[in-house]
């Protein structure tokens, strides 16, 4: 039905947003060996993700993220300062809260679907998204 298609569309959007936010968080908190890339890769590549955006919003003056992007020398040192500031500021937790909200929206979207193994699978994907470490 059209309602089911809309529910699945909403689910896909919300679960995708949650997945991306957790991916952004892992770039600050993950295990480099498991991830196969160094922490801070997003900032290194010039990508300002949700944790960095939250940090810039909360600390607009003399922000280490801004200092990193403006740095012409000591870039790795500035990057490490930015990563530490983000980890210590509470924005990781705020980002995770937003990911949880998107999972909640995804789960709410598919509640209208008839009970089935497929619906059960969709409902468990949110836990996987929030609990993954790579």
mmCIF file of C-alpha atoms in Angstrom:
data_model
loop_
_atom_site.group_PDB
_atom_site.id
_atom_site.type_symbol
_atom_site.label_atom_id
_atom_site.label_comp_id
_atom_site.label_asym_id
_atom_site.label_seq_id
_atom_site.Cartn_x
_atom_site.Cartn_y
_atom_site.Cartn_z
ATOM 1 C CA UNK A 1 0.000 0.000 0.000
ATOM 2 C CA UNK A 2 1.012 3.634 -0.323
ATOM 3 C CA UNK A 3 1.119 3.965 3.468
ATOM 4 C CA UNK A 4 3.569 1.065 3.693
ATOM 5 C CA UNK A 5 5.762 2.537 0.965
ATOM 6 C CA UNK A 6 5.795 5.872 2.811
ATOM 7 C CA UNK A 7 6.624 4.074 6.067
ATOM 8 C CA UNK A 8 9.537 2.261 4.446
ATOM 9 C CA UNK A 9 10.775 5.475 2.841
ATOM 10 C CA UNK A 10 10.686 7.225 6.223
ATOM 11 C CA UNK A 11 12.402 4.238 7.810
ATOM 12 C CA UNK A 12 15.177 4.233 5.214
ATOM 13 C CA UNK A 13 15.842 7.934 5.626
ATOM 14 C CA UNK A 14 15.884 7.798 9.425
ATOM 15 C CA UNK A 15 18.001 4.649 9.706
ATOM 16 C CA UNK A 16 20.415 6.070 7.124
ATOM 17 C CA UNK A 17 20.770 9.286 9.115
ATOM 18 C CA UNK A 18 21.402 7.317 12.312
ATOM 19 C CA UNK A 19 24.006 5.173 10.544
ATOM 20 C CA UNK A 20 25.818 8.239 9.200
ATOM 21 C CA UNK A 21 25.825 9.993 12.576
ATOM 22 C CA UNK A 22 27.294 6.905 14.262
ATOM 23 C CA UNK A 23 29.872 6.709 11.466
ATOM 24 C CA UNK A 24 30.751 10.354 12.181
ATOM 25 C CA UNK A 25 31.081 9.591 15.909
ATOM 26 C CA UNK A 26 33.341 6.606 15.256
ATOM 27 C CA UNK A 27 35.751 8.896 13.414
ATOM 28 C CA UNK A 28 36.454 10.454 16.837
ATOM 29 C CA UNK A 29 36.026 7.476 19.157
ATOM 30 C CA UNK A 30 36.556 4.295 17.159
ATOM 31 C CA UNK A 31 39.388 1.813 17.120
ATOM 32 C CA UNK A 32 41.777 2.665 14.288
ATOM 33 C CA UNK A 33 42.759 -0.995 13.852
ATOM 34 C CA UNK A 34 39.133 -2.087 13.464
ATOM 35 C CA UNK A 35 38.212 0.847 11.258
ATOM 36 C CA UNK A 36 41.234 0.529 9.018
ATOM 37 C CA UNK A 37 41.818 4.278 8.947
ATOM 38 C CA UNK A 38 43.194 6.875 11.339
ATOM 39 C CA UNK A 39 40.846 8.732 13.653
ATOM 40 C CA UNK A 40 40.089 12.231 12.443
ATOM 41 C CA UNK A 41 39.982 11.224 8.779
ATOM 42 C CA UNK A 42 36.872 13.317 8.175
ATOM 43 C CA UNK A 43 38.493 16.530 9.430
ATOM 44 C CA UNK A 44 41.721 15.679 7.594
ATOM 45 C CA UNK A 45 39.693 15.461 4.385
ATOM 46 C CA UNK A 46 37.926 18.750 5.124
ATOM 47 C CA UNK A 47 34.606 17.170 6.105
ATOM 48 C CA UNK A 48 32.854 18.855 9.008
ATOM 49 C CA UNK A 49 30.554 16.201 10.466
ATOM 50 C CA UNK A 50 27.886 16.442 13.167
ATOM 51 C CA UNK A 51 30.186 16.252 16.224
ATOM 52 C CA UNK A 52 32.384 19.019 14.786
ATOM 53 C CA UNK A 53 29.318 21.083 13.862
ATOM 54 C CA UNK A 54 27.949 20.755 17.390
ATOM 55 C CA UNK A 55 31.353 21.766 18.768
ATOM 56 C CA UNK A 56 31.584 24.798 16.488
ATOM 57 C CA UNK A 57 28.063 25.816 17.489
ATOM 58 C CA UNK A 58 28.687 25.477 21.239
ATOM 59 C CA UNK A 59 32.144 27.032 21.251
ATOM 60 C CA UNK A 60 32.185 29.662 18.494
ATOM 61 C CA UNK A 61 35.146 31.615 19.896
ATOM 62 C CA UNK A 62 38.697 30.346 19.499
ATOM 63 C CA UNK A 63 37.493 26.905 18.484
ATOM 64 C CA UNK A 64 40.180 24.238 17.921
ATOM 65 C CA UNK A 65 38.304 22.969 14.859
ATOM 66 C CA UNK A 66 38.567 26.421 13.283
ATOM 67 C CA UNK A 67 42.224 26.631 14.323
ATOM 68 C CA UNK A 68 42.874 23.321 12.569
ATOM 69 C CA UNK A 69 41.281 24.469 9.319
ATOM 70 C CA UNK A 70 43.203 27.767 9.408
ATOM 71 C CA UNK A 71 46.545 26.200 10.339
ATOM 72 C CA UNK A 72 49.280 26.386 7.736
ATOM 73 C CA UNK A 73 51.790 24.591 9.921
ATOM 74 C CA UNK A 74 51.577 22.194 12.852
ATOM 75 C CA UNK A 75 48.482 20.743 11.180
ATOM 76 C CA UNK A 76 48.727 17.341 12.857
ATOM 77 C CA UNK A 77 49.120 18.996 16.265
ATOM 78 C CA UNK A 78 46.100 21.233 15.573
ATOM 79 C CA UNK A 79 44.121 18.204 14.393
ATOM 80 C CA UNK A 80 44.866 16.325 17.618
ATOM 81 C CA UNK A 81 43.787 19.396 19.630
ATOM 82 C CA UNK A 82 40.513 19.534 17.688
ATOM 83 C CA UNK A 83 39.868 15.815 18.155
ATOM 84 C CA UNK A 84 40.543 16.025 21.894
ATOM 85 C CA UNK A 85 38.307 19.082 22.269
ATOM 86 C CA UNK A 86 35.472 17.326 20.469
ATOM 87 C CA UNK A 87 35.850 14.160 22.567
ATOM 88 C CA UNK A 88 35.930 16.093 25.852
ATOM 89 C CA UNK A 89 33.104 18.560 25.181
ATOM 90 C CA UNK A 90 29.992 16.388 25.374
ATOM 91 C CA UNK A 91 29.190 16.722 21.678
ATOM 92 C CA UNK A 92 29.802 13.011 21.081
ATOM 93 C CA UNK A 93 26.991 12.274 23.524
ATOM 94 C CA UNK A 94 24.767 14.891 21.869
ATOM 95 C CA UNK A 95 25.470 13.334 18.485
ATOM 96 C CA UNK A 96 24.628 9.877 19.824
ATOM 97 C CA UNK A 97 21.381 11.263 21.249
ATOM 98 C CA UNK A 98 20.500 12.499 17.769
ATOM 99 C CA UNK A 99 21.309 9.083 16.277
ATOM 100 C CA UNK A 100 19.045 7.467 18.891
ATOM 101 C CA UNK A 101 16.268 9.871 17.941
ATOM 102 C CA UNK A 102 16.604 8.870 14.281
ATOM 103 C CA UNK A 103 16.459 5.180 15.251
ATOM 104 C CA UNK A 104 13.314 5.913 17.258
ATOM 105 C CA UNK A 105 11.788 7.618 14.206
ATOM 106 C CA UNK A 106 12.749 4.666 12.015
ATOM 107 C CA UNK A 107 11.156 2.207 14.426
ATOM 108 C CA UNK A 108 8.033 4.356 14.710
ATOM 109 C CA UNK A 109 7.744 4.508 10.922
ATOM 110 C CA UNK A 110 7.513 0.737 10.497
ATOM 111 C CA UNK A 111 5.133 0.088 13.388
ATOM 112 C CA UNK A 112 2.243 0.322 10.893
ATOM 113 C CA UNK A 113 3.565 -2.667 8.949
ATOM 114 C CA UNK A 114 1.965 -6.033 9.606
ATOM 115 C CA UNK A 115 3.880 -8.285 11.980
ATOM 116 C CA UNK A 116 6.413 -10.347 10.056
ATOM 117 C CA UNK A 117 10.006 -11.534 10.118
ATOM 118 C CA UNK A 118 10.852 -8.616 7.827
ATOM 119 C CA UNK A 119 9.391 -6.081 10.245
ATOM 120 C CA UNK A 120 11.251 -7.741 13.133
ATOM 121 C CA UNK A 121 14.484 -7.460 11.160
ATOM 122 C CA UNK A 122 13.889 -3.774 10.445
ATOM 123 C CA UNK A 123 13.254 -3.175 14.143
ATOM 124 C CA UNK A 124 16.567 -4.807 15.125
ATOM 125 C CA UNK A 125 18.679 -2.891 12.612
ATOM 126 C CA UNK A 126 18.478 0.228 14.775
ATOM 127 C CA UNK A 127 20.202 -1.576 17.673
ATOM 128 C CA UNK A 128 22.934 -2.697 15.310
ATOM 129 C CA UNK A 129 23.412 0.849 14.024
ATOM 130 C CA UNK A 130 23.748 2.260 17.545
ATOM 131 C CA UNK A 131 25.953 -0.540 18.890
ATOM 132 C CA UNK A 132 28.396 -0.999 16.014
ATOM 133 C CA UNK A 133 32.081 -0.243 16.478
ATOM 134 C CA UNK A 134 33.166 -0.117 12.828
#
